[in-house]
Amino acid sequence: MTQTFYRLFMPKEANLKDEVLSGLTVALALVPEAVAFSLIAGVSPLVGLYTAFIIGLITSILGGRPGMISGATGAIAVVVVALIAQHGVEYLFAAVVLMGLIQILVGVLKLGKLIRLVPHPVMFGFVNGLAIVIAMSQLDQFKEVTAAGTLEWMSGTPLYLMLGLVFLTMVIIKFLPKLTRAVPSALVAILVVSLLVIFGGIDTRTVGDLASISGGLPEFHLPMVPISLETLLIILPYSAIMAGVGLIESLLTLTLIDEITETRGHGNKECVAQGIANVTTGFFGGMGGCAMIGQSLINVNAGGRNRISGIVAAVGLLVFILFLSTYIEMVPMAALVGLMFMVAIGTFEWASLRVFRKVPKSDVLVMVLVTLVTVLLHNLALAVLIGVIIAALVFAWENSKMIRARKFLDENGVKHYEIYGPLFFGSAMTFGQKFDPLGDPEEIIIDFKESRIVDHSGIDAIHKVTERYEKLGKTVYIRHLNNSSRVLLSKAEKIINVNYTEDDASFKIILEQEKSVNS
């Protein structure tokens, strides 16, 4: 048992120093994000901080992608705003528990593999849109509250100080690795800028200006909602959306980290871990969350590759809340803004700009559309869904044009139709137009050696063709159906009946209705 535990948290390739330092860097970056997402959702900042701790710890231990960071996220926060406003925070906690149960079910049913259906252009668009969103979300730190209570852009000395500190942070993160990689450059940048602000007496916005992060240990709390069908109907739509958004973000982030680290995560295992984490956080007064691409990239770039870094980040966040809140609140926001700007620059797929003229226009359209939806609506799940749908429609359209028929008469006067390309809803109409029942001889053979029947539309297309020949008293034979096509036809016996003889491996199609009349 001890050896298993050691191998889990201290694999041979782990560098303990890098893991711990990268985890601490992530912990610092988690604080303003968790506070900001809490304010978006309309709950106490501590709710977001506790959520980041609980979800981050559980997914780091149980998750399918070592090195990935999870916590409270903006996508989840946006979804729950209406629920909290209409029904109160207790319904949020109940919805988070149900969200977790849905995610566990998805993992148990092994549906995480559906992430493979996301095409590469959608991934490019998702990553680019997210990079822009991360950068744009930092612009709020360049605004200040006026005496009237409104936000306006900084100007004068405060703006120059903010820009200078952000630039200094970015320079350290960019160029320190050229001198040494002994410590994460992001952590050094935060410490240097913080010390400069504190001991230099520079008046600039700090973490403490957002909200206090001081608190105690999270406490077990049963959601105070009526246990009834009405409650279930209220929270189910929100839980389903949160579960879907959370899993899409988590699995896409997992795929991205896989590519960066050239390793392979386990999607279904991550689904179960995310579910367990959300069920737990729901019972401890949390707001729900998922993988965080920005913090995950910070962790990976700082050297975090294993579970240790995620555990250190979660525990470090709790230590900040319990013991170091006074000091963490002194960290200037400029340092964290500079860090997130560098994350955005590193996240953006600059290579995607060079492929515009080298890939099909449909791929470029999908990429740009996903990016725009992500940036304009801040809804990553919707952006990915739209991208997948458009890519699927384009694929279906291109395949619908591939259906062809080679026609010839043999020495016996039988006409052959050799079909090429898949027969499905997109190509069904074109398939029907290939035949000439009036001009064809008494017998025809449709050869599917280079084709296959994909769906019900394909079955219906065959039914309509054979029906036209049947009305003229002509006979249709089907040859070389593959196994999947045979299964489809056998399940559609109410539409058409298939008989074949073993000697010629032909399939004679006779309408069920005509067969019953003749009998």
Short mmCIF file of C-alpha atoms in Angstrom, two decimals, residues 13 16 30 53 87 95 165 191 257 312 368 456 487:
data_model
loop_
_atom_site.label_atom_id
_atom_site.label_comp_id
_atom_site.label_asym_id
_atom_site.label_seq_id
_atom_site.Cartn_x
_atom_site.Cartn_y
_atom_site.Cartn_z
CA GLU A 13 10.31 11.35 -13.44
CA LEU A 16 10.01 17.56 -6.27
CA LEU A 30 -5.84 30.95 -8.08
CA PHE A 53 -9.29 24.15 -2.73
CA HIS A 87 -33.91 30.72 -5.56
CA ALA A 95 -27.40 21.89 -8.00
CA LEU A 165 4.57 46.73 -13.11
CA LEU A 191 7.81 37.89 -5.60
CA ILE A 257 -2.10 19.36 -21.81
CA VAL A 312 0.55 21.68 -3.42
CA VAL A 368 -12.85 31.70 -36.71
CA HIS A 456 -32.15 4.88 -41.82
CA VAL A 487 -27.63 -5.59 -39.61
#
